[in-house]
PDB file of C-alpha atoms in Angstrom:
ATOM      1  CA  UNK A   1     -56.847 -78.663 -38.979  1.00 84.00           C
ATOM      2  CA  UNK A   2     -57.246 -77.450 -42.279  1.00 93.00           C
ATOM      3  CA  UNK A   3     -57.731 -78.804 -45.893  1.00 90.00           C
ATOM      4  CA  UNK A   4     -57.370 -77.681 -49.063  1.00 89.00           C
ATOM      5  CA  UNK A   5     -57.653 -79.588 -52.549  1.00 89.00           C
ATOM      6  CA  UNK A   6     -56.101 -77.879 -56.001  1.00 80.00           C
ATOM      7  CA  UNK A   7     -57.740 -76.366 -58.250  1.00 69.00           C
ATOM      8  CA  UNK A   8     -56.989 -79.310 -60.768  1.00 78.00           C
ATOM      9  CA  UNK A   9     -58.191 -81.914 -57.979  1.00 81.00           C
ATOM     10  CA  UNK A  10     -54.785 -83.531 -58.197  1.00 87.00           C
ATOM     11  CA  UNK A  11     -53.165 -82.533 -54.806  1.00 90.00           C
ATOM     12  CA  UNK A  12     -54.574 -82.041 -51.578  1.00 93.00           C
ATOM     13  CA  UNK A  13     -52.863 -79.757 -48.798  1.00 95.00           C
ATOM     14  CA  UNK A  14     -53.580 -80.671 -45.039  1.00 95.00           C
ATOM     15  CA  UNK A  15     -52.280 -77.962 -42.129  1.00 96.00           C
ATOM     16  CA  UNK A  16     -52.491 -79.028 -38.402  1.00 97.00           C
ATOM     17  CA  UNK A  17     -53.275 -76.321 -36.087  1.00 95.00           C
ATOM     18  CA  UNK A  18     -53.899 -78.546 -33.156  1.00 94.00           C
ATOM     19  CA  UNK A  19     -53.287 -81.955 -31.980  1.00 95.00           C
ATOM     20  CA  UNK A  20     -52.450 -84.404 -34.995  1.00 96.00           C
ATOM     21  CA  UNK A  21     -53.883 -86.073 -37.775  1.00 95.00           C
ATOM     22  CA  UNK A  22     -53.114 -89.307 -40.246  1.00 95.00           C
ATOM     23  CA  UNK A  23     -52.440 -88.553 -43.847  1.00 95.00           C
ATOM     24  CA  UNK A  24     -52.772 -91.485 -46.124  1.00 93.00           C
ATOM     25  CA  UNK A  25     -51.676 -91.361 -49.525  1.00 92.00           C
ATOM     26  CA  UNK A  26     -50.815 -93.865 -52.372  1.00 91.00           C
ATOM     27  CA  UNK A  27     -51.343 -96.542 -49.179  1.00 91.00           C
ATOM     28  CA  UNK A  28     -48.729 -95.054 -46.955  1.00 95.00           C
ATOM     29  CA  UNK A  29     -49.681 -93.303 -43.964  1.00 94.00           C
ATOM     30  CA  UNK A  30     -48.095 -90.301 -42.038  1.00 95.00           C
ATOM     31  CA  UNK A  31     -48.618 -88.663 -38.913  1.00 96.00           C
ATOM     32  CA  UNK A  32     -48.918 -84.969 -39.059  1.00 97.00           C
ATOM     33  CA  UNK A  33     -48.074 -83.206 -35.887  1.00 97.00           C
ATOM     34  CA  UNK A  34     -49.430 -79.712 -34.736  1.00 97.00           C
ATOM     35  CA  UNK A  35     -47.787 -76.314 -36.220  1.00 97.00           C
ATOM     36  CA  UNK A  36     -46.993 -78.715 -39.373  1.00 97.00           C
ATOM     37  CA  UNK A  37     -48.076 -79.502 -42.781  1.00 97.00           C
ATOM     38  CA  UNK A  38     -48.389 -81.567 -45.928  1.00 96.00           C
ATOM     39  CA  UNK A  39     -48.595 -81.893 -49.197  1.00 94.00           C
ATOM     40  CA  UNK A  40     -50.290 -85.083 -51.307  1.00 94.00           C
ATOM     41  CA  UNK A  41     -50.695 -86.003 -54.777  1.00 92.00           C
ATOM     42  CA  UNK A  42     -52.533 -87.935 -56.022  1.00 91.00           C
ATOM     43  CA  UNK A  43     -51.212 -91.307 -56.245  1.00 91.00           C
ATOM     44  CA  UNK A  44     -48.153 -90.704 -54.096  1.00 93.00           C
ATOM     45  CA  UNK A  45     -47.523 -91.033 -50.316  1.00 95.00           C
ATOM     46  CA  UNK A  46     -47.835 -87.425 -48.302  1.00 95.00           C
ATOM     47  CA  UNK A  47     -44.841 -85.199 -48.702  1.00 95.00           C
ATOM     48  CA  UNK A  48     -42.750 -85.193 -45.048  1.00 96.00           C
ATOM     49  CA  UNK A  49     -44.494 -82.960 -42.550  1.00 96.00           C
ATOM     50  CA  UNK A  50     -42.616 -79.404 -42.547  1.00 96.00           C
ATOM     51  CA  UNK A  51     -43.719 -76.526 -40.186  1.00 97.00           C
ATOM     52  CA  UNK A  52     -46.654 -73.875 -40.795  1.00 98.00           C
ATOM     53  CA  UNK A  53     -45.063 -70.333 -41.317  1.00 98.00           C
ATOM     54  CA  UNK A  54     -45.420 -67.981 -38.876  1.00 98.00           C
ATOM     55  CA  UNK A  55     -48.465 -65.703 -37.896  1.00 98.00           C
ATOM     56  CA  UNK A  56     -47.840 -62.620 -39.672  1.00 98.00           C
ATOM     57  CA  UNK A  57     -47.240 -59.989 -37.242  1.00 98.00           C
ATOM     58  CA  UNK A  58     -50.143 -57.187 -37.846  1.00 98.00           C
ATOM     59  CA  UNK A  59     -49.448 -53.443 -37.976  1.00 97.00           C
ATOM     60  CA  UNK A  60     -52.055 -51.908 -35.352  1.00 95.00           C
ATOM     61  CA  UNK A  61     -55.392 -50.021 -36.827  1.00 95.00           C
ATOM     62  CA  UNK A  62     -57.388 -47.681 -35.307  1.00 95.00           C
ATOM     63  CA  UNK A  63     -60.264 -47.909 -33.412  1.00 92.00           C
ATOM     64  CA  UNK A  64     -62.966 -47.602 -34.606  1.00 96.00           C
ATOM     65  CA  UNK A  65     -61.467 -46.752 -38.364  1.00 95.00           C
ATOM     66  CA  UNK A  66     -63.340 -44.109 -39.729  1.00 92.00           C
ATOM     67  CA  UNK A  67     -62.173 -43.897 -43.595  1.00 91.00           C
ATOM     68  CA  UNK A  68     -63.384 -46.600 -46.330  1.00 91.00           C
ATOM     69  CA  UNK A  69     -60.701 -48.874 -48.060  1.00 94.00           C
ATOM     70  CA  UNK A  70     -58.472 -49.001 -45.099  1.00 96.00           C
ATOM     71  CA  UNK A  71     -54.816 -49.852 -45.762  1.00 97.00           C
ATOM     72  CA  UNK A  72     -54.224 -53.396 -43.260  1.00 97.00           C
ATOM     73  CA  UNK A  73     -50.951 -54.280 -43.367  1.00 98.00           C
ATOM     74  CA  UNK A  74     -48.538 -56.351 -41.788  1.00 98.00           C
ATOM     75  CA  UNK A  75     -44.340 -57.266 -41.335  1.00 97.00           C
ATOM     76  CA  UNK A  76     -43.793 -59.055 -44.568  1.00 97.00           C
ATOM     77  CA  UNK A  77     -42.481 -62.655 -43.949  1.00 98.00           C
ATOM     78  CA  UNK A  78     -39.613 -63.954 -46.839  1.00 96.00           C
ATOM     79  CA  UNK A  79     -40.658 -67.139 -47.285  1.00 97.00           C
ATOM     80  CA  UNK A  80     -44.312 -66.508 -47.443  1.00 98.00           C
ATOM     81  CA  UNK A  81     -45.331 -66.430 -51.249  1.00 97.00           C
ATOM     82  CA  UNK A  82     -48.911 -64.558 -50.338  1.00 98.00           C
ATOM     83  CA  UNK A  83     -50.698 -64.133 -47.938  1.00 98.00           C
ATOM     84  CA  UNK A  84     -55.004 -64.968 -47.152  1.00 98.00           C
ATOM     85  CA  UNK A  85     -56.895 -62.065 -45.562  1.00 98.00           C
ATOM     86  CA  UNK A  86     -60.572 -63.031 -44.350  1.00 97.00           C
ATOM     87  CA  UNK A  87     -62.936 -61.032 -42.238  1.00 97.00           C
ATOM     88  CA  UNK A  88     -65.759 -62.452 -40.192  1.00 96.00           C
ATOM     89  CA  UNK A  89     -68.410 -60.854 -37.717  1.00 93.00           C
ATOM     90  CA  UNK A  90     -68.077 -63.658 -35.562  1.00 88.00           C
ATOM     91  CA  UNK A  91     -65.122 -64.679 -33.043  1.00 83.00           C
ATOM     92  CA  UNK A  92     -65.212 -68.513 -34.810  1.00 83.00           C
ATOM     93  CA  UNK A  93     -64.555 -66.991 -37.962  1.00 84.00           C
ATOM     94  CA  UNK A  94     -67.909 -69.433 -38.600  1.00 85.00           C
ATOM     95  CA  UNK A  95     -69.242 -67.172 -42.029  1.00 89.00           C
ATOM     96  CA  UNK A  96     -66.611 -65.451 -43.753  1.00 94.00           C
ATOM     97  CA  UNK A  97     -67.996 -61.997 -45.004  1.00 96.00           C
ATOM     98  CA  UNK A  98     -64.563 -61.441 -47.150  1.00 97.00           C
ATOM     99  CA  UNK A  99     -61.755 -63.556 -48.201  1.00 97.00           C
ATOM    100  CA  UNK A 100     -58.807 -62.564 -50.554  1.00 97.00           C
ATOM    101  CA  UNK A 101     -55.305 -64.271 -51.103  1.00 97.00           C
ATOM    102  CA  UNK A 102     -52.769 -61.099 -51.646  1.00 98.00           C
ATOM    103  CA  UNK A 103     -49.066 -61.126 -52.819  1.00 97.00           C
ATOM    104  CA  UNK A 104     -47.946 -58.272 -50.712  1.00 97.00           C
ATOM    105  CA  UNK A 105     -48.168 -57.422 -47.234  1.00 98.00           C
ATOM    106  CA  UNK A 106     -50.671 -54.733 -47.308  1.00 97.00           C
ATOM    107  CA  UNK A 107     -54.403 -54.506 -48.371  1.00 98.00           C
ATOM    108  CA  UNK A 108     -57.283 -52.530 -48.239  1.00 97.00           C
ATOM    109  CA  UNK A 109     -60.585 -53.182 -46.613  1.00 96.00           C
ATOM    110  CA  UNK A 110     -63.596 -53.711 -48.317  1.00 96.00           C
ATOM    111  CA  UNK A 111     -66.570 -51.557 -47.826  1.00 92.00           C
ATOM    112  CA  UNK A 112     -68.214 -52.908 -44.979  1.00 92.00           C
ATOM    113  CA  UNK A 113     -71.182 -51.563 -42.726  1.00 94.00           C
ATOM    114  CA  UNK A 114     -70.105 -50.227 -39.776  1.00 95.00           C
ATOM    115  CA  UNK A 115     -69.577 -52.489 -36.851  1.00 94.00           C
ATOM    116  CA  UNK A 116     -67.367 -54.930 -35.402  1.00 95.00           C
ATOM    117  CA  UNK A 117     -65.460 -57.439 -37.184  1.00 96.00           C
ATOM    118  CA  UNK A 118     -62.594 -59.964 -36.803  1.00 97.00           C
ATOM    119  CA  UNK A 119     -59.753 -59.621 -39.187  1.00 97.00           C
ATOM    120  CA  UNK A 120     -57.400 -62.521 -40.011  1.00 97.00           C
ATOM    121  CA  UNK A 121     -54.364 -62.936 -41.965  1.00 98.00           C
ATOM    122  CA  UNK A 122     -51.995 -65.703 -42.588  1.00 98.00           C
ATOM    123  CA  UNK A 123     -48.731 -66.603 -44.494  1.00 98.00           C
ATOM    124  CA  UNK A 124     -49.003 -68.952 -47.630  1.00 98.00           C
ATOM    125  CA  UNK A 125     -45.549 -70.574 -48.789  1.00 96.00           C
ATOM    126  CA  UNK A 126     -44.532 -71.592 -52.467  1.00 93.00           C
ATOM    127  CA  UNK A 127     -46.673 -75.282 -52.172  1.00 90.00           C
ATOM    128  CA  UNK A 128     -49.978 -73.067 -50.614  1.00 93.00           C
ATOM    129  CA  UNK A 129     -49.102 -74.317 -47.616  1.00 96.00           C
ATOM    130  CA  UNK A 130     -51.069 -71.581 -45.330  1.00 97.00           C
ATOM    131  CA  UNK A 131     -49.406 -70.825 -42.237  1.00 97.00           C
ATOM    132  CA  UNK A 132     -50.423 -70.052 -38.771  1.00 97.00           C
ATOM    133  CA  UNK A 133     -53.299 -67.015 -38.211  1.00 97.00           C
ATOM    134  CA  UNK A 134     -52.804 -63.866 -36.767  1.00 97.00           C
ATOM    135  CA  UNK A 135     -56.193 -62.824 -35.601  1.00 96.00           C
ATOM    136  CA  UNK A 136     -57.055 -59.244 -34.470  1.00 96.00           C
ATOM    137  CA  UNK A 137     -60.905 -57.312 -33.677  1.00 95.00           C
ATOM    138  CA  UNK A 138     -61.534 -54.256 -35.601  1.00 96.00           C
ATOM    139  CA  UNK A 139     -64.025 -51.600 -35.189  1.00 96.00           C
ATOM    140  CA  UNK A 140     -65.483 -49.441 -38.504  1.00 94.00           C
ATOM    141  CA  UNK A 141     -67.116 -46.482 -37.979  1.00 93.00           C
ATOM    142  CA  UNK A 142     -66.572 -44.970 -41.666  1.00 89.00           C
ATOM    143  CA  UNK A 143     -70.329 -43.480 -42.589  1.00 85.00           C
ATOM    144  CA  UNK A 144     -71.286 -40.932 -42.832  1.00 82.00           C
ATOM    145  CA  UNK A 145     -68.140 -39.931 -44.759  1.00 74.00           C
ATOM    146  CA  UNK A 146     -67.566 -36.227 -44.486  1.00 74.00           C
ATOM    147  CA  UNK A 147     -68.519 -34.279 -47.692  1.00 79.00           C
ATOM    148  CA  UNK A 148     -65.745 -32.977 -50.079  1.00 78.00           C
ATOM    149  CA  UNK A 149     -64.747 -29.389 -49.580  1.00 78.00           C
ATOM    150  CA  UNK A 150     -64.714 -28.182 -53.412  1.00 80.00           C
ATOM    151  CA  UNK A 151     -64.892 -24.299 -53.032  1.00 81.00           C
ATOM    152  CA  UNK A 152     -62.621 -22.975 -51.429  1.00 78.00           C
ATOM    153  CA  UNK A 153     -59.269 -25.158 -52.113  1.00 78.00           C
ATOM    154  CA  UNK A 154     -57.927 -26.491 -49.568  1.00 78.00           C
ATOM    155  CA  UNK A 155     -55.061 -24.292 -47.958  1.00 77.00           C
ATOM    156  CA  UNK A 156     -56.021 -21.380 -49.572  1.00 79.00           C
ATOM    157  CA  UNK A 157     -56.161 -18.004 -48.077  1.00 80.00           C
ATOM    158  CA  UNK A 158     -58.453 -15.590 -48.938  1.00 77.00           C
ATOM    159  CA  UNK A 159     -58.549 -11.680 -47.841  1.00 79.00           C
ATOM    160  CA  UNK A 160     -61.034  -9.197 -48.383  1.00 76.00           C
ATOM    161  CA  UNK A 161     -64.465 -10.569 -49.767  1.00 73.00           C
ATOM    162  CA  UNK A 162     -66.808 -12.967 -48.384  1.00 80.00           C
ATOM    163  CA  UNK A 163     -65.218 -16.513 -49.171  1.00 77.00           C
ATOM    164  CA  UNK A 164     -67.558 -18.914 -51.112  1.00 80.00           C
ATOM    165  CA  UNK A 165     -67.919 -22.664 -49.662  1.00 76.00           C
ATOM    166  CA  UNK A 166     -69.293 -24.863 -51.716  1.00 80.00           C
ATOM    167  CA  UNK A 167     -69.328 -28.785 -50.834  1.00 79.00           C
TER     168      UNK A 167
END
């Protein structure tokens, strides 16, 4: 499961991934099942359990990508308010290397070392409620990046003298 408290302290939100869990507020408890979620504030019982939004389903990237910054995106979800995009080196997702919350579907990747990583994105609904993951391995193989071609421009054809390349 997962927890998250406010930024003000004052509300607490609890999503169940897996078996269930007991939510006590204000004295009352509830039983949270798997694949749902709840809301509590502080000094009120927890809000009734209402299902995790989807996984978002992730466009495909290449592999291994081989330009820095590179657009992930995924199928936009309507009820999903943003969306959290974390990157790990490990398959637990144990030490996050990168975490951002996003409003659209689309985002580009920070400038990591090459290697292999595990990208993961999920929906988050209009209470931050954060849905279910969609988890995917990625490859980067973006250095050396290829030098820019200044001299001549690009498309241009040239006839006659010897062309000048400068990089």
């Amino acid at each position: 499961h997962r927890a998250a408290v406010g930024e003000a302290g004052k509300a607490s939100n609890i999503e169940v991934l897996g078996g269930k869990v007991q939510v006590t507020g204000a004295g009352k408890p509830r039983l949270v099942p798997a694949g749902f979620g709840t809301r509590v504030a502080v000094g009120e019982p927890p809000s009734p359990p209402r299902p995790l939004l989807p996984a978002p389903v992730l466009d495909s990237l290449p592999s291994p990508i081989r330009a820095l910054h590179w657009p992930v995106t995924w199928q936009a979800l309507p009820q999903a308010l943003a969306y959290r995009v974390e990157i790990a080196a490990d398959h637990d997702h144990d030490v996050l290397l990168w975490d951002r919350v996003v409003e659209r579907s689309r985002v580009p990747l920070p400038d990591l070392p090459d290697g292999g990583y595990r990208l993961r994105v999920r929906a988050i609904d209009a209470d931050g409620l954060e849905g279910r993951n969609s988890v995917q391995a990625m490859q980067s193989d973006a250095r050396p990046q290829p030098p820019v071609a200044l001299q001549p421009p690009d498309g241009k054809v040239l006839r006659g003298a010897a062309a000048e390349l400068r990089w």
